[in-house]
Amino acid sequence: MHVYPFSAIVGSDDLVLALILTGISPDIGGVLIRGEKGTAKSTAVRAQAALLPPITVVTDCRFSCDPAAPDPDCPDGPHPPSVASATRPVRLVELPVGAGEDRVVGSLHLEKALSGSGVEYEPGLLARANRGILYVDEVNLLHDHLVDLLLDAAAMGRATVERDGVSLSHAARFTLVGTMNPEEGELRPQLLDRFGLSVEVAAPRDPAVRAEIIRRRLAFDADPAGFTSAYATAEQQLAERIADARLRLPKVVLGQEALLAIAEVCAAFDVDGMRADLVCARAAVAHAAWCGRTDVTRADVRAAARLALPHRRRRTPFDSPGMDEGLLDEILGEDHDPDPGPDGSGGPGGPPSDSGSDTPPPTAGSTPDPPASGLGSPTSSNDDPRPDAPAPVSVTAPEEPYRPRLFTVAGTGKGTLGRRSRAITTSGRTVGDVPAGRGTGPIHLAATVRTAALRHATSRSSPDTTRLSIALSDLRRSLCEGKESNLVLLCVDASGSMAARRRMSQVKTAVLALLLDAYRRRDRVGLITFRNHEATLTLPPTGSVDVAAARLRELPAGGRTPLAEGLLKAAETLRRERLRDPDRRALLVVVTDGRATAGPKAVERSLHAADHLAREGVSALVIDSETGRFRMGLAAALARRMGAEYVHVGEVSAEAITSAVAGATTRAA
């Protein structure tokens, strides 16, 4: 199988440089690649692995021990000084998002255990990735229990296994490379900090660059062998330059001036802890080695800071990653030209001389950062007094989001792993066992032996048979209880009724607070607003606070109140979400003052929509924001028709909304 050549990648300079620096110095700690889909993230990672120098390993060691310095605690050891060795390429081990814990850390060799050959440990992916690259595509979707395993291994350089009668540890030093699409959710801060470098990747906007990317990809798809052969010389030159940089790395001097510049930059960007300084120093040394120097210059510091600091600067989950390069240049005191590639073209390696076309300089696309806070804009309105004039519209900003109370859904679900409600999951506390064909948890050894013993005791075999045999039908899996994530769908009145501006400001604050909590607990939150004559899915269910903040930047309020349309839109949204993820339990939160005013028979249509939601079995909460001396009481009737919990508040506040949600979800199944 042919891999797309690394030197043929166009338009991703930062990505290429980050991968090269980690290839030169694995101690940097890996790369996190953030970007929209279709930006060659996976292609670049797989291509870079082929350029790394081969490694020498102990022959037949499943943990890739270095014969020059073998692991004294290697499960396949001890390895004597004269142990046989072999040379092989660096492994690129892919960790699937849906992998089980057994597959990652290893477990009991089941076949040998059942056949009576004894207890033997079967290594997992962490063992296979030792001294190599561990690649996680869609790393932000990785289950929390697997994230915990990666954090332990990355921090200690070892993987510890305590399960199924196996107790051991082995070396697990790998370069962690992850890719993610920010629109699909954020990464846990603890894991984010373990990536040495981070890169934002976007499709280039220059038509000439895009055309060149298409030309090369089509050429590769049409003739992989021929395309790879055409870039063989450039690949060889790039591999040799990486190998030379590795040899030069120990000779590079990090002088006092460069060290102070690194400390000054990290302090100015208000990064947390000292890991940023260490990573920046290692990346600057690697960059100097890559450029053929033995002294670290300010140009090396700048290149390292651009890759090591964006994901480490202190920020709220609503702030997008990134850094002010103007401030960086101001701190360093001078402007710097990009480092030329080995062919002087500005990239890591140019196309071969017979490529048949002039290659435009690679350029990485970029997107402006959204504001860190202040999701609203100045109030605007239309005061035209004519009857047919548009209804006045205003846009209000939310208040500062706060940390909401924990709320959980009552009962035991079976949804996606999360950190909120109780559920039967693939990991967690063992609460029972089930037949192997009905469960997804690890093998429950004690229950398996017990089942086999009961079958043996009740069988009609000869009484002389004393040896216990385990059949496939005896296998039992652990029934694990953990936490699941939920969907909270807010259906909010955005009409121009009394106190609309105040209500919308507080509702926005509540949504941001729920999103902040969802970021920590892996929940999904959606928002439907209804005004004039229609309902809009303003915020599709998401766990990405960056995308949510962008969508909530301007949320208009004004016009009539199409309550029925809002409820029907909520029913349709929940129906689609159930089809997409049947196991994720949802709570519908309807925020309204009960004044349905859009069209004839608006109240009657709203009650019919409530009946429809009740027939669909939607768990719901109605928050009544109606104020004034004379109240219509429609919200209470609406709650009764929906079979929903009813909460009355004189004015809707963010604290009231989330407190009501906290009370309702403890009673919703």
XYZ file of C-alpha atoms in Angstrom:
669
model
C 0.000 0.000 0.000
C 1.456 3.348 -1.066
C 1.441 6.284 1.369
C 1.041 9.820 0.035
C 4.516 11.442 0.081
C 5.159 13.904 2.863
C 7.125 16.175 0.525
C 4.090 16.434 -1.789
C 1.903 18.093 0.861
C 0.972 21.662 -0.091
C -0.590 24.446 1.946
C 0.082 23.240 5.517
C 3.430 24.748 6.532
C 2.742 24.812 10.284
C 1.499 21.233 10.290
C 4.524 20.027 8.346
C 6.949 21.896 10.621
C 5.306 20.606 13.828
C 5.494 16.985 12.659
C 9.121 17.419 11.589
C 10.139 18.919 14.958
C 8.565 16.038 16.890
C 10.290 13.623 14.539
C 13.626 15.255 15.362
C 12.960 15.442 19.123
C 10.266 13.038 20.412
C 10.725 14.579 23.897
C 8.701 17.565 22.662
C 5.614 15.503 23.397
C 3.668 15.081 20.168
C 1.289 17.180 18.090
C -2.397 18.047 18.288
C -3.835 18.909 14.863
C -7.070 20.902 14.969
C -8.949 21.654 11.791
C -11.991 21.295 9.643
C -12.630 18.043 7.827
C -10.830 17.412 4.556
C -7.589 19.252 5.365
C -5.179 16.288 5.028
C -4.581 15.898 8.774
C -4.439 12.091 8.697
C -2.560 12.081 5.398
C 0.240 14.175 6.864
C 0.568 12.034 9.997
C 0.835 8.769 8.067
C 3.268 10.285 5.579
C 5.584 11.661 8.273
C 6.061 8.271 9.943
C 7.726 6.886 6.809
C 10.497 9.520 7.041
C 11.705 8.700 10.556
C 14.989 6.846 10.995
C 14.593 3.126 11.777
C 15.102 1.890 15.335
C 16.983 -1.092 16.749
C 14.961 -3.434 18.960
C 15.548 -6.635 20.901
C 14.580 -9.567 18.729
C 11.244 -11.149 19.737
C 10.596 -8.513 22.413
C 6.937 -7.533 22.190
C 7.697 -4.211 23.890
C 10.386 -2.962 21.461
C 13.163 -2.709 24.042
C 16.343 -0.907 22.976
C 19.234 -3.432 23.119
C 21.580 -0.635 24.216
C 19.358 0.229 27.211
C 16.701 -2.482 27.721
C 13.914 -1.987 30.222
C 14.988 -3.866 33.391
C 11.315 -4.556 34.194
C 10.307 -5.656 30.699
C 7.764 -8.508 30.917
C 9.716 -10.288 28.144
C 13.046 -9.726 29.949
C 15.473 -9.573 31.457
C 17.505 -9.036 28.299
C 21.214 -9.965 28.571
C 23.886 -7.576 27.191
C 24.521 -9.843 24.209
C 20.859 -10.182 23.270
C 20.028 -10.532 19.582
C 18.750 -7.375 17.922
C 17.077 -6.275 14.708
C 16.365 -3.002 12.908
C 12.864 -2.033 11.794
C 10.906 1.104 10.827
C 9.192 3.204 13.468
C 5.653 1.991 14.053
C 2.600 4.142 13.573
C -0.012 2.617 15.883
C -3.575 3.852 15.448
C -5.828 3.950 18.502
C -9.487 3.649 17.424
C -11.904 5.949 19.235
C -14.141 2.985 20.103
C -11.347 0.725 21.380
C -11.888 -1.099 24.656
C -9.600 -0.938 27.649
C -8.381 -4.486 26.983
C -7.234 -3.486 23.507
C -5.350 -0.441 24.783
C -3.472 -1.742 27.839
C -3.675 -5.471 27.135
C -5.233 -8.255 29.175
C -5.180 -11.944 29.949
C -4.477 -14.169 26.932
C -7.938 -15.728 26.898
C -7.245 -18.630 24.531
C -4.310 -19.929 26.586
C -6.168 -19.439 29.849
C -9.174 -21.448 28.620
C -6.979 -24.199 27.209
C -5.212 -24.637 30.547
C -1.824 -23.387 29.281
C -1.471 -20.966 32.165
C -1.884 -17.230 32.747
C -0.174 -15.079 30.124
C -0.368 -11.355 29.429
C -1.311 -10.256 25.917
C 0.107 -6.763 25.212
C -2.120 -3.949 23.974
C -1.688 -0.937 21.748
C 0.402 1.003 24.297
C 2.996 -1.768 24.252
C 3.035 -1.839 20.477
C 3.472 1.960 20.330
C 6.495 2.013 22.635
C 9.332 3.950 20.919
C 6.941 4.779 18.094
C 3.957 6.993 17.264
C 0.507 6.600 18.816
C -2.018 8.203 16.481
C -5.561 9.005 17.633
C -7.936 10.277 14.957
C -10.847 12.310 16.397
C -9.048 12.390 19.740
C -11.686 14.724 21.180
C -14.239 11.890 20.881
C -12.092 9.457 22.863
C -13.902 7.988 25.864
C -12.871 9.355 29.222
C -11.581 6.053 30.588
C -9.200 5.778 27.605
C -8.118 9.386 28.098
C -7.205 8.508 31.679
C -5.055 5.626 30.438
C -3.241 7.892 27.978
C -2.655 10.521 30.658
C -1.083 7.955 32.993
C 1.141 6.525 30.271
C 2.188 9.967 28.987
C 3.037 11.184 32.485
C 4.964 8.105 33.651
C 6.300 6.693 30.390
C 4.951 3.321 31.525
C 1.664 1.451 31.330
C 0.469 -0.415 34.411
C -1.910 -3.365 34.125
C -3.863 -4.599 37.145
C -6.692 -6.799 35.917
C -7.828 -10.347 35.160
C -5.172 -11.853 37.415
C -2.390 -9.899 35.643
C -0.178 -7.443 37.518
C 2.701 -5.862 35.592
C 4.018 -2.690 33.996
C 5.982 -2.024 30.841
C 7.621 0.894 29.053
C 5.228 3.040 27.015
C 7.172 5.984 25.624
C 5.534 7.168 22.435
C 4.959 10.300 20.416
C 1.281 11.148 20.779
C -0.306 12.611 17.653
C -3.994 13.485 17.630
C -6.341 15.026 15.095
C -9.704 16.615 15.788
C -12.464 18.699 14.294
C -13.373 21.422 16.852
C -16.979 21.413 15.624
C -17.427 17.937 17.133
C -16.444 18.904 20.670
C -13.498 20.044 22.728
C -10.625 18.138 24.301
C -10.199 17.624 28.026
C -7.744 20.218 29.400
C -5.572 17.538 31.018
C -5.043 15.730 27.720
C -4.713 18.991 25.787
C -1.735 19.954 27.942
C 0.014 16.640 27.186
C 0.417 17.545 23.526
C 3.702 19.338 23.062
C 2.675 21.309 19.977
C -0.660 22.268 18.453
C -1.548 23.365 14.940
C -4.671 24.944 13.473
C -5.263 23.671 9.932
C -7.678 25.160 7.408
C -8.134 24.785 3.689
C -6.108 27.441 1.818
C -8.089 30.252 0.233
C -5.648 30.878 -2.621
C -7.180 29.297 -5.773
C -3.735 28.478 -7.186
C -2.771 26.537 -4.063
C -6.106 24.702 -4.003
C -5.712 23.784 -7.659
C -2.229 22.380 -6.998
C -3.543 20.293 -4.103
C -6.266 18.844 -6.326
C -3.805 18.142 -9.137
C -1.444 16.221 -6.893
C -4.166 14.242 -5.176
C -5.763 13.203 -8.463
C -2.351 12.186 -9.784
C -1.716 10.071 -6.699
C -5.124 8.380 -6.883
C -4.649 7.607 -10.586
C -1.146 6.127 -10.214
C 0.027 5.739 -6.579
C 3.216 3.906 -7.516
C 4.213 6.387 -10.207
C 3.405 9.421 -8.055
C 5.347 8.022 -5.093
C 8.285 7.212 -7.338
C 8.334 10.767 -8.697
C 8.759 12.102 -5.157
C 11.234 9.420 -4.041
C 14.241 11.748 -4.305
C 12.538 14.530 -2.338
C 11.452 11.997 0.300
C 14.988 10.649 0.614
C 16.441 14.133 0.989
C 13.864 15.002 3.637
C 14.516 11.778 5.573
C 18.264 12.436 5.479
C 17.789 15.981 6.726
C 15.671 14.727 9.661
C 18.327 12.117 10.480
C 21.083 14.765 10.327
C 19.052 17.054 12.592
C 18.691 14.219 15.116
C 22.468 13.771 15.167
C 22.972 17.524 15.547
C 20.380 17.861 18.327
C 22.713 17.067 21.289
C 25.201 19.659 20.015
C 22.730 22.569 19.943
C 23.363 25.110 22.716
C 20.438 26.856 24.388
C 22.126 30.070 25.511
C 21.101 32.328 28.366
C 19.657 34.953 26.013
C 17.429 32.415 24.242
C 16.387 30.889 27.566
C 15.363 34.294 28.927
C 13.468 35.014 25.703
C 11.503 31.758 26.129
C 10.682 32.594 29.747
C 9.651 36.148 28.795
C 7.345 34.931 26.012
C 5.688 32.288 28.210
C 5.154 34.783 31.026
C 3.737 37.403 28.660
C 1.184 34.967 27.248
C 0.094 33.950 30.771
C 0.479 30.210 30.293
C -0.277 27.750 33.073
C 2.587 25.902 34.751
C 6.125 25.336 33.488
C 5.473 22.662 30.860
C 5.064 25.362 28.206
C 8.567 26.711 28.912
C 10.081 23.222 28.700
C 8.274 22.320 25.483
C 9.142 25.669 23.930
C 12.810 25.165 24.798
C 12.886 21.651 23.319
C 11.078 22.796 20.174
C 13.477 25.747 19.750
C 16.481 23.424 20.033
C 14.899 21.032 17.501
C 14.184 23.939 15.152
C 17.805 25.094 15.355
C 18.971 21.549 14.551
C 16.522 21.409 11.643
C 17.945 24.671 10.278
C 21.522 23.381 10.576
C 22.547 25.609 13.501
C 24.201 24.741 16.791
C 22.946 27.847 18.635
C 19.328 28.731 19.383
C 18.336 32.123 17.960
C 15.273 34.280 18.434
C 13.946 32.953 15.132
C 13.967 29.469 16.675
C 12.201 30.770 19.786
C 9.537 32.426 17.653
C 8.917 29.281 15.595
C 8.689 27.181 18.766
C 6.373 29.604 20.577
C 3.929 29.710 17.659
C 3.450 25.942 17.972
C 3.882 25.342 21.712
C 1.820 28.134 23.296
C -1.561 28.593 21.534
C -3.253 25.699 23.355
C -1.597 26.517 26.680
C -2.415 30.170 27.183
C -4.890 30.770 29.965
C -8.366 31.003 28.481
C -11.965 30.095 29.123
C -13.618 27.309 27.128
C -15.402 30.045 25.146
C -12.132 31.478 23.852
C -10.778 29.923 20.686
C -7.160 28.731 20.693
C -4.610 30.975 19.089
C -2.119 33.665 19.934
C -1.299 37.235 19.050
C 1.713 36.987 16.747
C 2.081 40.751 16.819
C 2.636 40.569 20.572
C 5.095 37.736 20.026
C 7.127 39.853 17.595
C 6.978 42.783 19.995
C 8.351 40.663 22.842
C 11.142 39.222 20.725
C 11.969 42.689 19.438
C 12.283 41.981 15.729
C 10.554 40.544 12.689
C 11.631 37.190 11.279
C 11.353 35.683 7.848
C 10.163 32.085 7.615
C 12.923 29.513 7.556
C 13.606 28.237 4.022
C 13.113 24.565 3.348
C 15.876 22.310 2.100
C 15.235 23.492 -1.436
C 14.828 27.158 -0.482
C 11.111 27.147 -1.339
C 9.802 27.820 2.169
C 8.457 24.288 2.747
C 9.958 21.085 4.154
C 10.761 19.709 0.720
C 9.974 20.772 -2.805
C 8.586 18.686 -5.636
C 10.947 16.740 -7.849
C 12.452 18.603 -10.790
C 10.352 16.658 -13.272
C 7.026 17.357 -11.625
C 5.954 19.216 -14.747
C 4.505 22.298 -13.083
C 5.477 25.310 -11.068
C 4.417 24.776 -7.490
C 3.005 27.810 -5.700
C 4.403 28.415 -2.225
C 2.443 26.469 0.410
C 0.221 28.641 2.503
C -1.826 27.589 5.480
C -5.291 29.066 5.691
C -6.453 30.781 8.823
C -9.649 31.944 10.425
C -10.049 34.956 12.720
C -10.566 34.265 16.396
C -14.029 35.018 17.762
C -14.229 37.453 20.678
C -13.319 35.940 24.020
C -16.498 37.198 25.625
C -19.431 39.501 24.967
C -21.507 37.361 22.668
C -23.970 40.110 21.965
C -23.791 43.320 19.979
C -25.144 46.804 20.691
C -28.921 46.967 20.789
C -30.639 47.802 17.520
C -34.333 48.276 16.843
C -36.866 49.294 14.232
C -39.367 51.886 15.502
C -41.356 52.318 12.269
C -44.956 52.940 13.470
C -46.632 51.600 10.304
C -48.847 48.523 10.880
C -47.020 46.523 8.201
C -43.568 47.499 9.422
C -41.254 44.759 10.668
C -41.477 43.989 14.360
C -38.805 45.671 16.482
C -35.746 43.483 16.871
C -33.030 43.745 19.504
C -29.833 41.847 20.189
C -28.649 41.582 23.776
C -25.486 40.260 25.317
C -25.386 37.589 28.019
C -23.976 38.124 31.453
C -20.786 36.435 32.629
C -21.377 32.648 32.543
C -21.137 30.835 35.830
C -20.678 27.236 36.940
C -24.125 25.635 37.178
C -25.198 23.021 39.666
C -24.793 19.382 38.781
C -27.997 17.822 37.462
C -28.542 14.188 36.578
C -31.246 12.147 34.920
C -32.874 9.708 37.295
C -32.729 5.994 36.638
C -30.053 4.045 34.803
C -29.446 4.699 31.131
C -27.202 3.139 28.540
C -26.009 6.183 26.633
C -22.634 7.469 25.515
C -19.892 7.503 28.111
C -19.829 10.810 29.940
C -19.534 12.277 33.391
C -23.072 12.993 34.487
C -25.926 10.478 34.810
C -25.780 6.875 35.969
C -25.727 4.326 33.139
C -24.631 0.856 32.110
C -21.427 1.432 30.165
C -18.384 -0.385 28.819
C -16.299 0.587 31.826
C -16.762 1.574 35.438
C -17.794 -0.229 38.610
C -18.692 -3.901 38.120
C -22.255 -4.481 39.336
C -22.934 -7.906 37.836
C -22.298 -10.143 34.880
C -24.097 -11.183 31.695
C -23.512 -13.816 29.004
C -20.639 -12.905 26.689
C -22.935 -12.425 23.710
C -25.068 -9.839 25.513
C -22.405 -7.596 27.021
C -19.549 -5.353 25.946
C -17.558 -5.226 29.171
C -14.372 -7.168 29.951
C -14.462 -10.907 30.589
C -15.587 -11.619 34.160
C -13.203 -14.443 35.079
C -14.782 -15.417 38.395
C -18.293 -15.532 36.928
C -17.024 -17.560 33.963
C -15.434 -20.164 36.254
C -18.558 -20.250 38.432
C -20.803 -20.860 35.423
C -18.521 -23.645 34.198
C -18.492 -25.228 37.658
C -22.278 -25.220 37.857
C -22.542 -26.777 34.431
C -19.957 -29.380 35.379
C -21.777 -30.232 38.627
C -25.132 -30.736 36.922
C -23.851 -32.562 33.859
C -24.361 -36.307 33.344
C -20.729 -36.970 32.604
C -18.749 -39.678 34.368
C -18.208 -39.000 38.077
C -14.518 -39.705 37.534
C -14.176 -36.509 35.555
C -12.630 -34.064 38.027
C -10.987 -31.569 35.682
C -13.042 -28.436 35.104
C -13.422 -27.524 31.437
C -14.610 -24.108 30.246
C -16.769 -23.972 27.157
C -17.537 -20.959 25.003
C -21.069 -20.870 26.402
C -19.655 -20.397 29.920
C -18.057 -17.025 29.128
C -19.486 -14.114 31.116
C -18.796 -10.420 30.752
C -18.777 -7.790 33.480
C -21.805 -5.548 33.740
C -20.288 -2.131 34.433
C -21.990 0.925 35.835
C -20.503 4.295 34.961
C -21.648 7.699 33.770
C -23.373 8.812 30.592
C -23.765 12.149 28.859
C -27.155 13.726 28.136
C -28.797 16.156 25.747
C -30.420 19.318 27.112
C -32.532 21.053 24.451
C -33.591 24.595 25.329
C -36.682 25.904 23.517
C -36.725 29.648 24.186
C -39.273 32.360 23.473
C -37.399 35.107 21.566
C -40.453 37.264 20.887
C -40.886 40.890 21.780
C -43.163 40.440 24.782
C -42.624 42.025 28.167
C -39.029 42.033 29.492
C -37.804 40.223 26.387
C -34.419 41.912 26.415
C -33.766 41.012 30.040
C -35.038 37.479 29.471
C -32.852 36.910 26.429
C -29.756 38.173 28.214
C -30.314 35.771 31.081
C -31.269 32.883 28.814
C -28.061 33.366 26.846
C -26.159 33.306 30.106
C -27.918 30.089 31.097
C -27.077 28.461 27.761
C -23.432 29.441 28.111
C -23.399 28.107 31.668
C -24.865 24.806 30.499
C -22.321 24.691 27.692
C -19.527 25.323 30.147
C -20.784 22.430 32.243
C -21.232 20.304 29.106
C -17.610 20.970 28.230
C -16.564 19.486 31.563
C -19.051 16.614 31.621
C -19.271 15.650 27.922
C -22.942 16.663 27.564
C -24.580 18.028 24.463
C -26.702 21.185 24.492
C -28.998 22.583 21.825
C -31.041 25.773 21.473
C -34.301 26.482 19.612
C -35.660 30.001 19.466
C -39.067 31.048 18.169
C -40.215 34.510 17.110
C -42.433 36.178 14.461
C -43.919 33.200 12.561
C -41.198 30.577 12.747
C -38.949 28.544 15.010
C -35.221 28.190 14.334
C -32.699 25.647 15.485
C -30.248 28.352 16.511
C -27.753 25.952 18.022
C -27.820 22.325 16.803
C -26.997 19.860 19.596
C -23.290 20.169 20.210
C -20.580 19.703 22.794
C -18.285 22.275 21.203
C -18.297 25.473 23.196
C -16.321 27.310 20.513
C -19.029 26.696 17.922
C -21.755 27.451 20.463
C -20.195 30.789 21.361
C -20.019 31.753 17.691
C -23.683 30.840 17.107
C -24.857 32.735 20.179
C -22.940 35.882 19.317
C -26.080 37.480 17.911
C -29.423 36.086 18.953
C -32.211 38.517 17.952
C -35.405 39.012 19.951
C -38.663 40.652 18.870
C -41.908 40.058 17.010
C -44.837 37.721 17.699
C -44.784 34.455 19.685
C -45.145 31.283 17.548
C -45.208 28.913 20.526
C -46.678 25.988 18.565
C -43.955 26.233 15.950
C -41.312 26.206 18.681
C -42.728 23.047 20.275
C -43.049 21.253 16.941
C -39.504 22.231 16.031
C -38.347 20.780 19.334
C -40.222 17.545 18.688
C -38.665 17.224 15.237
C -35.165 17.969 16.585
C -35.500 15.371 19.337
C -36.825 12.827 16.836
C -33.762 13.297 14.626
C -31.439 13.088 17.621
C -33.061 9.821 18.733
C -32.459 8.356 15.282
C -28.850 9.527 15.382
C -28.182 8.359 18.941
C -31.024 6.248 20.381
C -29.321 5.734 23.748
C -28.730 9.388 24.641
C -31.472 10.546 26.988
C -32.770 14.089 26.520
C -34.563 16.768 28.503
C -36.592 19.478 26.762
C -36.598 22.816 28.609
C -39.297 25.212 27.369
C -38.852 28.833 28.472
C -41.956 30.919 27.710
C -44.261 33.549 29.145
C -47.204 31.656 27.661
C -48.353 34.359 25.219
C -48.929 32.520 21.939
C -49.786 35.306 19.501
C -48.685 34.134 16.053
C -51.640 33.521 13.730
C -55.238 32.391 14.298
C -55.908 29.820 17.027
C -52.328 30.167 18.251
C -53.174 28.931 21.763
C -55.101 25.907 20.482
C -52.274 24.945 18.138
C -49.795 25.264 21.003
C -51.802 22.844 23.148
C -52.014 20.369 20.257
C -48.225 20.582 19.912
C -47.933 19.878 23.637
C -50.115 16.789 23.215
C -47.826 15.619 20.423
C -44.767 15.914 22.680
C -46.558 13.962 25.400
C -47.366 11.140 22.968
C -43.704 11.055 21.942
C -42.727 10.471 25.576
C -40.477 13.525 25.775
C -39.156 14.328 29.257
C -39.785 18.039 29.589
C -39.658 21.009 31.888
C -41.723 24.200 31.388
C -40.389 27.405 32.914
C -43.134 30.048 33.077
C -41.743 33.555 32.668
C -45.131 35.286 32.522
C -45.233 38.444 34.611
C -47.823 41.067 35.477
C -51.011 41.303 37.513
C -53.217 39.472 35.007
C -51.815 36.173 33.827
C -53.191 33.912 31.139
C -51.803 30.751 32.764
C -51.043 29.114 29.406
C -47.638 27.832 30.517
C -49.187 25.821 33.362
C -51.766 24.318 31.004
C -49.005 23.627 28.550
C -47.030 21.733 31.203
C -50.071 19.637 32.131
C -50.728 18.694 28.512
C -47.060 17.804 28.003
C -46.822 15.816 31.235
C -43.931 18.098 32.090
C -42.590 19.555 35.289
C -43.848 23.125 35.797
C -41.789 25.895 37.369
C -42.994 29.487 37.747
C -40.550 32.334 38.027
C -41.448 35.998 38.051
C -38.428 36.829 35.955
C -36.336 34.247 34.209
C -32.826 34.319 35.590
C -29.956 32.123 34.568
C -29.734 30.732 38.078
C -33.448 29.947 38.090
C -33.239 28.099 34.766
C -30.356 25.845 35.736
C -31.743 25.242 39.217
C -35.053 24.188 37.678
C -33.245 21.883 35.282
C -31.370 20.406 38.227
C -34.633 19.648 39.982
C -36.391 18.251 36.938
C -33.718 15.932 35.684
C -33.524 14.121 38.989
C -37.112 13.061 38.383
C -36.927 12.346 34.641
C -36.284 8.799 33.503
